Coordinates of C-alpha atoms and ligand atoms in Angstrom, one line a residue:
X1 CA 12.9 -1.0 -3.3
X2 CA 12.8 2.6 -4.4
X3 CA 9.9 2.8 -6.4
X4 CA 8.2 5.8 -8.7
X5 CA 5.0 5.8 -9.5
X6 CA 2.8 8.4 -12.2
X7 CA -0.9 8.1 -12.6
X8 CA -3.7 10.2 -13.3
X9 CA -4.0 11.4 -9.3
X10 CA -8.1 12.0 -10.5
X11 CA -10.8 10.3 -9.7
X12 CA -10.2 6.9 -12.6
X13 CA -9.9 3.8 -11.9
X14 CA -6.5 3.6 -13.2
X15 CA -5.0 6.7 -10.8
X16 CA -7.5 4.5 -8.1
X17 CA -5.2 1.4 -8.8
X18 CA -1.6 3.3 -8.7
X19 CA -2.8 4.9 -5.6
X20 CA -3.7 1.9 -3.8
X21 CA -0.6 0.0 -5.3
X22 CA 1.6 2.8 -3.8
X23 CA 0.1 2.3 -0.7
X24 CA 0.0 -1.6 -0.2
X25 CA 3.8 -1.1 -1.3
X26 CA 5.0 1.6 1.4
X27 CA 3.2 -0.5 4.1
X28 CA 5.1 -3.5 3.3
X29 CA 8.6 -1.5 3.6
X30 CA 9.2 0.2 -0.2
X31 CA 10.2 3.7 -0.7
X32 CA 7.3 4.9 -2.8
X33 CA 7.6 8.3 -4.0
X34 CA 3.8 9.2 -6.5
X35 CA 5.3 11.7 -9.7
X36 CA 1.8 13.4 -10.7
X37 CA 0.3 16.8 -11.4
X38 CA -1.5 16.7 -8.7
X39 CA -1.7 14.8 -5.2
X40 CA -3.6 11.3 -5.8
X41 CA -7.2 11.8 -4.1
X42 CA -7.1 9.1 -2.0
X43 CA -3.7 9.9 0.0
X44 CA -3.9 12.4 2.9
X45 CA 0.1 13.4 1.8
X46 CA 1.0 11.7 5.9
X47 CA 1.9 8.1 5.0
X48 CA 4.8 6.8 6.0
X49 CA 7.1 5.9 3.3
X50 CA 5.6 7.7 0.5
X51 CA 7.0 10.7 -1.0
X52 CA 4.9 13.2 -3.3
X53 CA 6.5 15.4 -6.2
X54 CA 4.0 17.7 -8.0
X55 CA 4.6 17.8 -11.6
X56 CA 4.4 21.6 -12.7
X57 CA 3.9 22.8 -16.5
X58 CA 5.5 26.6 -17.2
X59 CA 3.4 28.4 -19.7
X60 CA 4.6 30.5 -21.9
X61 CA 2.9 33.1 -24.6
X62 CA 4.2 30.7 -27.1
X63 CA 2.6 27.1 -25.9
X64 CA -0.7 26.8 -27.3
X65 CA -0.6 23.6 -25.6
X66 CA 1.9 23.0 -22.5
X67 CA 4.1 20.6 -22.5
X68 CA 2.8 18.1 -19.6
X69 CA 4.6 15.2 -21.0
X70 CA 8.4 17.0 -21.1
X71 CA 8.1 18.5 -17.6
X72 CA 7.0 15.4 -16.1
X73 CA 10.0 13.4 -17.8
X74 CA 12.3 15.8 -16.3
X75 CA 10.2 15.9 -12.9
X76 CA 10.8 11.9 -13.2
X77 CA 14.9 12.0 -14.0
X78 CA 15.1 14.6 -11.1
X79 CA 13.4 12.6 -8.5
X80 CA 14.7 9.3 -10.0
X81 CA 18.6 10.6 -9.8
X82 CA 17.9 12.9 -6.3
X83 CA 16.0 9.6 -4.4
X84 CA 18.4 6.8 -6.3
X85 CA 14.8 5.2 -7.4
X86 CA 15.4 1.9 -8.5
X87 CA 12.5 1.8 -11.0
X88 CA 9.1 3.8 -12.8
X89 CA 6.3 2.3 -12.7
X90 CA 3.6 4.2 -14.9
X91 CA -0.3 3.9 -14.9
X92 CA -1.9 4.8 -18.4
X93 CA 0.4 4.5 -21.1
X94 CA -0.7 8.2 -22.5
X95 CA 1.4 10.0 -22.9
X96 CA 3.6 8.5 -19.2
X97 CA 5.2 5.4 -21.0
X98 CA 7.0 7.8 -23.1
X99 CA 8.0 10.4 -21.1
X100 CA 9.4 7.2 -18.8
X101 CA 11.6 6.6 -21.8
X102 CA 12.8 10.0 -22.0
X103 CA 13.5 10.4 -18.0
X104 CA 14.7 6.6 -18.3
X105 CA 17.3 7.9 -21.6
X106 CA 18.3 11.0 -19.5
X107 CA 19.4 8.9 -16.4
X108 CA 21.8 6.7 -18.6
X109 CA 23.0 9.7 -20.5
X110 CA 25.3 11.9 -18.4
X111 CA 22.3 15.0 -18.5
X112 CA 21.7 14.7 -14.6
X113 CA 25.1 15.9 -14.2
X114 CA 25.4 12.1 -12.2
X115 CA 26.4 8.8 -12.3
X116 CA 24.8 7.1 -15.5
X117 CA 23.2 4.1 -15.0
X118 CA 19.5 1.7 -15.9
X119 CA 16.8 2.7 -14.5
X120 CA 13.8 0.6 -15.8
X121 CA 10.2 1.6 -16.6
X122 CA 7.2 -0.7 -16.3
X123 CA 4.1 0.3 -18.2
X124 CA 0.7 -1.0 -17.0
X125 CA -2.2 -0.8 -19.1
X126 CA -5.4 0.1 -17.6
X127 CA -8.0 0.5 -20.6
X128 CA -9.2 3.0 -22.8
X129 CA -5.3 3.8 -23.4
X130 CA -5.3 0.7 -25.7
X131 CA -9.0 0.2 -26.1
X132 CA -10.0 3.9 -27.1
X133 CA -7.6 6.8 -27.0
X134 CA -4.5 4.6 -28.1
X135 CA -6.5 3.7 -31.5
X136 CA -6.6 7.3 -32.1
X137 CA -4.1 7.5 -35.3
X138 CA -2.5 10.9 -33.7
X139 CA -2.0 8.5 -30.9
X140 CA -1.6 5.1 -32.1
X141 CA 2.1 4.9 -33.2
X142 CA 3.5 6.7 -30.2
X143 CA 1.5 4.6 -27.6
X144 CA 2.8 1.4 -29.4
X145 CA 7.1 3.0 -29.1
X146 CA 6.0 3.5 -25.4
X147 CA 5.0 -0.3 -24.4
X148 CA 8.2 -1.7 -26.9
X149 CA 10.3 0.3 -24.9
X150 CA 8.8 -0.3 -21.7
X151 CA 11.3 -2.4 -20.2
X152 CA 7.9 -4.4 -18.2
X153 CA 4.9 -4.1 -19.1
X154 CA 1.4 -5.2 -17.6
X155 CA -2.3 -5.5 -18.3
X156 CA -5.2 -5.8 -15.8
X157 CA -6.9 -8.6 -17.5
X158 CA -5.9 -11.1 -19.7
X159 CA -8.4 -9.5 -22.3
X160 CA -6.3 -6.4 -22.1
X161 CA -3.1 -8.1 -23.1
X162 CA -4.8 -9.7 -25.8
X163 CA -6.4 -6.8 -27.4
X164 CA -3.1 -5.2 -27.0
X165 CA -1.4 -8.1 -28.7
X166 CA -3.8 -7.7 -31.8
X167 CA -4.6 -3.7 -32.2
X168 CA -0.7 -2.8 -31.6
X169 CA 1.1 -5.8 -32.9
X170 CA 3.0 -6.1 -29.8
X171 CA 4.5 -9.6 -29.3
X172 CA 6.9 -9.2 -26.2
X173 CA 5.9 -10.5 -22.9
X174 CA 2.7 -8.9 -21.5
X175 CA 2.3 -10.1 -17.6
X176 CA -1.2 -10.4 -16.8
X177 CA -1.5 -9.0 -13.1
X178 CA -5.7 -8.0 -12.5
X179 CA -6.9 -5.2 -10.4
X180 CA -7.3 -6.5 -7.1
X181 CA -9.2 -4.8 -3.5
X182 CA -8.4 -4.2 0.2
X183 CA -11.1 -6.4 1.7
X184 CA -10.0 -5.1 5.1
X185 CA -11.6 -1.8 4.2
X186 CA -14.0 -2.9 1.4
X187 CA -16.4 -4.9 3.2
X188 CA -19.7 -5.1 4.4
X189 CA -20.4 -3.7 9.0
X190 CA -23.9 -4.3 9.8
X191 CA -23.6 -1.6 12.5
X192 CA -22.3 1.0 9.9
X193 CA -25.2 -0.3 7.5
X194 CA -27.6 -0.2 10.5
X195 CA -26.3 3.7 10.9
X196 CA -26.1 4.7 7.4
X197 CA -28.9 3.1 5.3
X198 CA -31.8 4.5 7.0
X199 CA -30.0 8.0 4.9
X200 CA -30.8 6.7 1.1
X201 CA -33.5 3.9 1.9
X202 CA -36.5 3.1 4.4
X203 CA -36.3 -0.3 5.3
X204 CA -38.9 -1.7 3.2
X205 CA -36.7 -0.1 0.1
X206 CA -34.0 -2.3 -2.3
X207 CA -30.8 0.0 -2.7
X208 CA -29.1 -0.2 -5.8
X209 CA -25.9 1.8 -6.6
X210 CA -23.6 2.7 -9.5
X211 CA -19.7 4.3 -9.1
X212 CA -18.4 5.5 -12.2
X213 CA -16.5 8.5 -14.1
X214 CA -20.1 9.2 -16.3
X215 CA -18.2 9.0 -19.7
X216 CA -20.4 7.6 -22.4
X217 CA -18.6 4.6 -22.1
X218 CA -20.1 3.8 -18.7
X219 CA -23.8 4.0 -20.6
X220 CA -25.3 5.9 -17.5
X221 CA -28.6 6.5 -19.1
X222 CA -28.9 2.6 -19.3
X223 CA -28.0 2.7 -15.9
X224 CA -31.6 5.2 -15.4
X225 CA -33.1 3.3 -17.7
X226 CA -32.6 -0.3 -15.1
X227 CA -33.6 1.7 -12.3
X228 CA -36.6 3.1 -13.7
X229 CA -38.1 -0.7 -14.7
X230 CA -36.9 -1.4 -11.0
X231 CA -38.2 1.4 -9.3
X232 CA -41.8 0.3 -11.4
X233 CA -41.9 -3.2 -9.6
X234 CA -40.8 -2.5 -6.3
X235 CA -39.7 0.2 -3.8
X236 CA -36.2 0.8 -4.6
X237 CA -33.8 3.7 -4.0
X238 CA -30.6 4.5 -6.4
X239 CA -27.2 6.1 -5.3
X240 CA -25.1 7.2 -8.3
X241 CA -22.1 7.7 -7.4
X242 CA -19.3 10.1 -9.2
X243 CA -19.8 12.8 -11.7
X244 CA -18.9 14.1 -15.3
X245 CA -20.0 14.1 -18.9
X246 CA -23.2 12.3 -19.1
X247 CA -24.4 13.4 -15.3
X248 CA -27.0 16.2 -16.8
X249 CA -28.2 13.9 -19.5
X250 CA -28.9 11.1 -16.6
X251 CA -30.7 14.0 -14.4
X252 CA -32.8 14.9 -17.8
X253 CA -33.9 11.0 -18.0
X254 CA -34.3 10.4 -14.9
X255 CA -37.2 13.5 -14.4
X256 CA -38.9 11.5 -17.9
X257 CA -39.3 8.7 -16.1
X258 CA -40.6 10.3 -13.0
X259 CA -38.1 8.5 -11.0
X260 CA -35.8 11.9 -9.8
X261 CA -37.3 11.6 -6.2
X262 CA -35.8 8.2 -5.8
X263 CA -32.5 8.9 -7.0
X264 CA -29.1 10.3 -4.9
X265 CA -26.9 11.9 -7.3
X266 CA -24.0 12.1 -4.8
X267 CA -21.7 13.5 -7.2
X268 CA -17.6 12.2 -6.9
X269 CA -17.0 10.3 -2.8
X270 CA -14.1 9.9 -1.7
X271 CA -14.6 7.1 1.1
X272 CA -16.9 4.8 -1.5
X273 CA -15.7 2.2 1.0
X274 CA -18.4 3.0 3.4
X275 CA -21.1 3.6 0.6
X276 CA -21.1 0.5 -1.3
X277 CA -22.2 -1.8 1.2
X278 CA -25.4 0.0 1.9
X279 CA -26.3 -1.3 -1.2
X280 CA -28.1 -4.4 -2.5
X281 CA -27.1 -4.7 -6.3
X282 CA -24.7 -2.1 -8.4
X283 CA -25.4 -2.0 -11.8
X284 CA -22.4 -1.7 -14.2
X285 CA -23.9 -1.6 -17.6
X286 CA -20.4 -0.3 -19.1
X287 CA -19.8 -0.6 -23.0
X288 CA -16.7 -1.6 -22.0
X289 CA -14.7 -2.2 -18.9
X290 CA -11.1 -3.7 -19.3
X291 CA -11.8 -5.3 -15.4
X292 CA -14.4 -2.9 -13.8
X293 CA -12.7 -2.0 -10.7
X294 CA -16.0 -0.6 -9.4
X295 CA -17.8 -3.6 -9.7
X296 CA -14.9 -5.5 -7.7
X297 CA -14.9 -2.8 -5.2
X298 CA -18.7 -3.8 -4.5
X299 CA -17.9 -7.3 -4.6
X300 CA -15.9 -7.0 -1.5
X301 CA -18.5 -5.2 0.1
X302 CA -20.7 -8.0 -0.5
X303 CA -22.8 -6.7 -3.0
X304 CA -22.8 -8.5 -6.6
X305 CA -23.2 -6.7 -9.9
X306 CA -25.7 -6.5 -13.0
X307 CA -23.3 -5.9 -15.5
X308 CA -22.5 -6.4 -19.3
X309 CA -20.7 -9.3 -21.2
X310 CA -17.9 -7.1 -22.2
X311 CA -13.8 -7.1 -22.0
X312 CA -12.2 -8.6 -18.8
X313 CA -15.5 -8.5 -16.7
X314 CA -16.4 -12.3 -17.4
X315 CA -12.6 -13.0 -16.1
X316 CA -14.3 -11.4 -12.5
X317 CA -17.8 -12.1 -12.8
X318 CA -19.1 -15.2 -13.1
X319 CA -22.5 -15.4 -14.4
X320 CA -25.4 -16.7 -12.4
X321 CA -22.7 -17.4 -9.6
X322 CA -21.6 -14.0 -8.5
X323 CA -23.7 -11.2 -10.3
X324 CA -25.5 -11.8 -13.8
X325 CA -24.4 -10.3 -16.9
X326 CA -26.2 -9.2 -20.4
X327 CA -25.3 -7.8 -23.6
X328 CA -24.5 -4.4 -23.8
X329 CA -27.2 -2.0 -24.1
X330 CA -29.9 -4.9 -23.0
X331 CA -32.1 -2.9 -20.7
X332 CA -35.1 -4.9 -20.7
X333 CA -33.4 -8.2 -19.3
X334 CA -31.0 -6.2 -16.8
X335 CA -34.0 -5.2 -15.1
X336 CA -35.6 -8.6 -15.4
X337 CA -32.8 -9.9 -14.1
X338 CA -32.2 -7.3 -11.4
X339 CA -36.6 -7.6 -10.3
X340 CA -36.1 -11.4 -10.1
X341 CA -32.7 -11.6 -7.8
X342 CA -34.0 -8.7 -5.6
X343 CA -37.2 -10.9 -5.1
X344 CA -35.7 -13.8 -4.0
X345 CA -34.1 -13.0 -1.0
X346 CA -31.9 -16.6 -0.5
X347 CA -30.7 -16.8 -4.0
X348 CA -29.4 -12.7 -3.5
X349 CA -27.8 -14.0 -0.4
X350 CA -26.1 -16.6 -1.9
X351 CA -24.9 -14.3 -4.6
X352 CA -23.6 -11.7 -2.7
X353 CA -21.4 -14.3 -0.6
X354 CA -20.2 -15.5 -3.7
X355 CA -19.1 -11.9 -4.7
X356 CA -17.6 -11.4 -1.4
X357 CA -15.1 -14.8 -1.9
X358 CA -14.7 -14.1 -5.0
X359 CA -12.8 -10.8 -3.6
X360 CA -11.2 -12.0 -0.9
X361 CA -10.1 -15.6 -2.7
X362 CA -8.6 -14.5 -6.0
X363 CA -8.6 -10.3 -6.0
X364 CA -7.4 -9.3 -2.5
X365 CA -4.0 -7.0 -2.1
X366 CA -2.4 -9.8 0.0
X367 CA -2.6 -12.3 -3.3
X368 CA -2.1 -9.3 -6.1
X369 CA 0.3 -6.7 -4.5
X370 CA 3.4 -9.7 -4.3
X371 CA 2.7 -10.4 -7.6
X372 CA 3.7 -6.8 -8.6
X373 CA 6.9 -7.0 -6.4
X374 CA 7.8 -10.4 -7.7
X375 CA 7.5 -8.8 -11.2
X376 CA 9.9 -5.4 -10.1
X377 CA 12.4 -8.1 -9.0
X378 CA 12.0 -10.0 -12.5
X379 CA 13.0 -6.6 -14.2
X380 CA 15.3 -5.4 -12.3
X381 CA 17.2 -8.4 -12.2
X382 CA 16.7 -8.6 -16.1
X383 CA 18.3 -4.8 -16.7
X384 CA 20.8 -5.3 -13.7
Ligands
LIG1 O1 -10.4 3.4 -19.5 C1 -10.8 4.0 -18.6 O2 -12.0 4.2 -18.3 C2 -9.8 4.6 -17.8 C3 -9.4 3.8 -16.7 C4 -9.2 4.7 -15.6 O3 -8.1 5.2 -15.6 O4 -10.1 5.0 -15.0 O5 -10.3 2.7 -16.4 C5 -9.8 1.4 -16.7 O6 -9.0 1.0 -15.6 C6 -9.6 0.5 -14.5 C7 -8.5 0.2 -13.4 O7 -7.6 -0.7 -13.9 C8 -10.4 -0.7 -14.9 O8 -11.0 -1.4 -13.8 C9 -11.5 -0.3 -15.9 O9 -12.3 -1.4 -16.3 C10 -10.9 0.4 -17.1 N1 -12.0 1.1 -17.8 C11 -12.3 0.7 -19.1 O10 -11.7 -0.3 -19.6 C12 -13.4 1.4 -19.8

């Protein structure tokens, strides 16, 4: 298949997902060609079978605000009538579901100057499109035209679909198809953890990490606020991984506590692959995560996650089992909880292998990615 795929190519967990979709696809013989504003951080722009179109927005005296969202529908008809694409698939249903329908209405309209014919879009929803931003009344309506029209749409989590169902009044098919992980790469070397931990932790130190975008939804002071109960009962280390918003206020807390010293802001990584299984708990203390890629992303490394009851993370984590989880905002018994596992060395164990199957049984790319080419082939054949 021809495929086209637009994402936020930013560090996000939805442009993370595109990317790695685009990817798995071109290795198992698709024509993948990424339609973005920018190249997707985690392609070097060398793989074979995947093809990258920058998106550019003229300015003119006359734009307060340019218009992303009409030169990336045109950027899409172009590259979809030039490469013969045989579908769009579309990450973030802000604003790209809708400039799909417009690229998708210009392709079966004679405006290419070419042959007209269907050329489906599938919207996947990642999170705070429908959770968040979507609600926004500017934004509401338009978001809810852009999933009817998709012609597929999917959610990572069943909780996703559901939330969509209710907030948008959407009662078409939603396929449920959850973020999954390349447990090839994601996992845990002792000889690269033998090399690379003695760098953020002396041996007689826990290690716990956190990967996020530090929006306020990923409650990073709670995060501080773990650590710092941690860091009070034992010798323990922190790696925060990423950057943005709430980074300063983190630094601020973390010098009230005293607890600075012990913590590696390492700012935005791009090979988190090799930094996640140095670790011996992530916390994920999120306000909401529609999955929580990052906590999956550990998983695979063998590490399990503290993380909060909220949206699709039960459907990942299962408590007690493979990582522990609380209410949101619960500091006090994340760090109990966090103090008793790292003190009981067989029941960590245990958990971490847990996290580790749970990856490679039910989240890997050889169980998720055919279910995302089983679904083009459903809607192709459906708008033949
Ligand atoms: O909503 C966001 O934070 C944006 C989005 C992104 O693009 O980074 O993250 C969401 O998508 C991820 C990948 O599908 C999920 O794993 C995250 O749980 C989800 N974030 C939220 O729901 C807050």
């Amino acid at each position: 298949m021809k495929i086209g795929i637009t994402c936020y190519p930013t560090y996000g967990g939805s442009g993370v997902v595109a990317t790695e979709l685009g990817i798995e696809l071109a290795s198992r013989g698709h024509q993948v060609h990424f339609i973005t504003s920018s190249q997707p951080f985690r392609l070097n722009g060398r793989e074979t079978n995947i093809h990258f179109h920058e998106v550019s927005v003229a300015t003119y005296p006359l734009f307060e605000y340019p218009p992303y969202d009409l030169a990336l529908a045109t950027r899409m008809a172009e590259v979809a009538d030039f490469y013969s694409l045989d579908l769009l698939h579309v990450h973030y249903a802000i604003p790209h579901s809708v400039s799909a329908l417009l690229a998708s209405q210009m392709i079966a309209s004679n405006s290419m100057g070419s042959r007209r014919r269907n050329l489906p879009f599938i919207t996947t929803l990642h999170g705070t499109d429908i959770t968040l931003v979507g609600l926004d009344p500017s934004y509401l309506p338009i978001t809810r035209f852009g999933i009817q029209q998709s012609h597929g749409v999917t959610a990572i989590s069943a909780h996703l679909a559901e939330r969509t169902r209710e907030a948008f009044g959407i009662d078409g098919e939603i396929e449920v198809i959850r973020n999954f992980v390349n447990c090839d790469l994601y996992v845990r070397r002792p000889e690269l953890v033998a090399e690379m931990r003695p760098r953020f932790a002396n041996d007689d130190e826990k290690l716990l990490v956190h990967l996020s975008n530090f929006r306020p939804v990923k409650r990073v002071l709670d995060v501080i606020e773990v650590f710092a109960r941690v860091a009070r009962s034992m010798p323990a280390r922190l790696m925060l991984i990423g950057d943005g918003p709430d980074r300063s206020a983190a630094e601020h807390l973390a010098l009230r506590h005293g607890v600075q010293d012990r913590i590696h802001f390492l700012g935005k990584q791009d090979d988190v692959h090799e930094l996640l299984p140095l670790a011996d708990l992530m916390l994920m203390p999120s306000q909401m995560e529609s999955f929580g890629l990052a906590a999956l992303e550990a998983m695979s490394c063998s590490v399990p996650a503290i993380a909060t009851r909220v949206g699709g993370v039960p459907e990942l984590i299962d408590h007690e089992e493979s990582g522990l989880l609380y209410e949101i905002g619960d500091v006090e018994s994340m760090a109990a909880g966090a103090i008793a596992l790292l003190n009981d060395p067989a029941r960590l164990a245990a958990m971490s292998e847990a996290s580790r199957r749970t990856a490679v049984e039910r989240f890997s790319t050889e169980s998720i990615i055919p279910r995302y080419e089983d679904y083009y082939r459903r809607v192709l054949e459906r708008n033949a």
